[in-house]
Amino acid sequence: AKPPTSDEFVSKQKAYYETALEYFTPARCMFESNFPVDKASISYPVLWNAFKKVASVFTSDEQNALFHDTAVKVYGI
């Protein structure tokens, strides 16, 4: 009934992100969302904060890959 906080989201989803990042590395992963469809279950700021919390264990270069650089490579933008 109540949307999750970023901490609640991370506690439930972190293992999935960690597994993907372990196998593929930040150089081959990127964060994404399914907005506006996701709006029914979580707000964009909460989701964005959750992504930042998951990424906090990575270096600055790895975080740049997750939030920007990998998308630039993949989509050629």
PDB file of C-alpha atoms in Angstrom:
ATOM      1  CA  ALA A   1       0.000   0.000   0.000  1.00  0.00           C
ATOM      2  CA  LYS A   2       2.917   2.326   0.713  1.00  0.00           C
ATOM      3  CA  PRO A   3       5.757   2.750  -1.830  1.00  0.00           C
ATOM      4  CA  PRO A   4       9.179   1.594  -0.614  1.00  0.00           C
ATOM      5  CA  THR A   5      11.957   3.882   0.526  1.00  0.00           C
ATOM      6  CA  SER A   6      15.286   3.657  -1.269  1.00  0.00           C
ATOM      7  CA  ASP A   7      16.682   1.628   1.640  1.00  0.00           C
ATOM      8  CA  GLU A   8      13.774  -0.821   1.454  1.00  0.00           C
ATOM      9  CA  PHE A   9      14.203  -1.137  -2.302  1.00  0.00           C
ATOM     10  CA  VAL A  10      17.939  -1.782  -1.937  1.00  0.00           C
ATOM     11  CA  SER A  11      17.405  -4.378   0.790  1.00  0.00           C
ATOM     12  CA  LYS A  12      15.058  -6.350  -1.472  1.00  0.00           C
ATOM     13  CA  GLN A  13      16.828  -5.860  -4.838  1.00  0.00           C
ATOM     14  CA  LYS A  14      20.535  -5.432  -4.089  1.00  0.00           C
ATOM     15  CA  ALA A  15      21.432  -9.102  -4.579  1.00  0.00           C
ATOM     16  CA  TYR A  16      20.137  -9.019  -8.162  1.00  0.00           C
ATOM     17  CA  TYR A  17      22.203  -5.942  -8.995  1.00  0.00           C
ATOM     18  CA  GLU A  18      25.288  -7.367  -7.276  1.00  0.00           C
ATOM     19  CA  THR A  19      25.028 -10.609  -9.242  1.00  0.00           C
ATOM     20  CA  ALA A  20      24.740  -8.842 -12.594  1.00  0.00           C
ATOM     21  CA  LEU A  21      27.589  -6.499 -11.727  1.00  0.00           C
ATOM     22  CA  GLU A  22      29.775  -9.381 -10.560  1.00  0.00           C
ATOM     23  CA  TYR A  23      29.304 -11.287 -13.812  1.00  0.00           C
ATOM     24  CA  PHE A  24      29.325  -8.406 -16.276  1.00  0.00           C
ATOM     25  CA  THR A  25      31.253  -5.625 -14.415  1.00  0.00           C
ATOM     26  CA  PRO A  26      30.246  -1.951 -14.425  1.00  0.00           C
ATOM     27  CA  ALA A  27      31.930  -1.550 -17.822  1.00  0.00           C
ATOM     28  CA  ARG A  28      29.153  -3.689 -19.316  1.00  0.00           C
ATOM     29  CA  CYS A  29      26.208  -2.635 -17.139  1.00  0.00           C
ATOM     30  CA  MET A  30      24.061   0.466 -16.834  1.00  0.00           C
ATOM     31  CA  PHE A  31      21.224   1.575 -14.627  1.00  0.00           C
ATOM     32  CA  GLU A  32      17.843   2.040 -16.264  1.00  0.00           C
ATOM     33  CA  SER A  33      14.234   2.414 -15.302  1.00  0.00           C
ATOM     34  CA  ASN A  34      10.871   1.601 -16.751  1.00  0.00           C
ATOM     35  CA  PHE A  35       9.318   5.001 -16.136  1.00  0.00           C
ATOM     36  CA  PRO A  36       6.569   6.039 -16.355  1.00  0.00           C
ATOM     37  CA  VAL A  37       5.287   2.475 -15.804  1.00  0.00           C
ATOM     38  CA  ASP A  38       7.354   2.084 -12.614  1.00  0.00           C
ATOM     39  CA  LYS A  39       5.622   5.121 -11.151  1.00  0.00           C
ATOM     40  CA  ALA A  40       2.883   2.786  -9.918  1.00  0.00           C
ATOM     41  CA  SER A  41       5.290   1.194  -7.438  1.00  0.00           C
ATOM     42  CA  ILE A  42       8.177   3.615  -6.761  1.00  0.00           C
ATOM     43  CA  SER A  43       8.983   7.262  -7.320  1.00  0.00           C
ATOM     44  CA  TYR A  44      11.804   8.251  -9.646  1.00  0.00           C
ATOM     45  CA  PRO A  45      13.811  10.059  -6.918  1.00  0.00           C
ATOM     46  CA  VAL A  46      13.579   7.012  -4.640  1.00  0.00           C
ATOM     47  CA  LEU A  47      14.688   4.704  -7.457  1.00  0.00           C
ATOM     48  CA  TRP A  48      17.553   7.062  -8.378  1.00  0.00           C
ATOM     49  CA  ASN A  49      18.691   7.157  -4.731  1.00  0.00           C
ATOM     50  CA  ALA A  50      18.573   3.363  -4.600  1.00  0.00           C
ATOM     51  CA  PHE A  51      20.798   3.167  -7.689  1.00  0.00           C
ATOM     52  CA  LYS A  52      23.262   5.561  -6.049  1.00  0.00           C
ATOM     53  CA  LYS A  53      23.316   3.391  -2.920  1.00  0.00           C
ATOM     54  CA  VAL A  54      23.969   0.224  -4.930  1.00  0.00           C
ATOM     55  CA  ALA A  55      26.746   1.987  -6.867  1.00  0.00           C
ATOM     56  CA  SER A  56      28.389   3.473  -3.774  1.00  0.00           C
ATOM     57  CA  VAL A  57      30.792   0.526  -3.406  1.00  0.00           C
ATOM     58  CA  PHE A  58      32.324   1.151  -6.833  1.00  0.00           C
ATOM     59  CA  THR A  59      35.073   3.525  -7.885  1.00  0.00           C
ATOM     60  CA  SER A  60      34.268   6.863  -9.470  1.00  0.00           C
ATOM     61  CA  ASP A  61      35.097   5.495 -12.942  1.00  0.00           C
ATOM     62  CA  GLU A  62      32.868   2.459 -12.380  1.00  0.00           C
ATOM     63  CA  GLN A  63      30.028   4.696 -11.190  1.00  0.00           C
ATOM     64  CA  ASN A  64      30.461   6.846 -14.294  1.00  0.00           C
ATOM     65  CA  ALA A  65      30.134   3.692 -16.395  1.00  0.00           C
ATOM     66  CA  LEU A  66      26.959   2.619 -14.596  1.00  0.00           C
ATOM     67  CA  PHE A  67      25.265   6.012 -14.824  1.00  0.00           C
ATOM     68  CA  HIS A  68      26.561   7.295 -18.154  1.00  0.00           C
ATOM     69  CA  ASP A  69      29.552   5.868 -19.993  1.00  0.00           C
ATOM     70  CA  THR A  70      28.190   2.397 -20.788  1.00  0.00           C
ATOM     71  CA  ALA A  71      25.010   3.913 -22.236  1.00  0.00           C
ATOM     72  CA  VAL A  72      27.095   6.255 -24.391  1.00  0.00           C
ATOM     73  CA  LYS A  73      29.040   3.264 -25.754  1.00  0.00           C
ATOM     74  CA  VAL A  74      26.045   1.003 -26.273  1.00  0.00           C
ATOM     75  CA  TYR A  75      23.742   3.574 -27.846  1.00  0.00           C
ATOM     76  CA  GLY A  76      26.430   5.569 -29.635  1.00  0.00           C
ATOM     77  CA  ILE A  77      25.351   8.889 -28.158  1.00  0.00           C
TER      78      ILE A  77
END
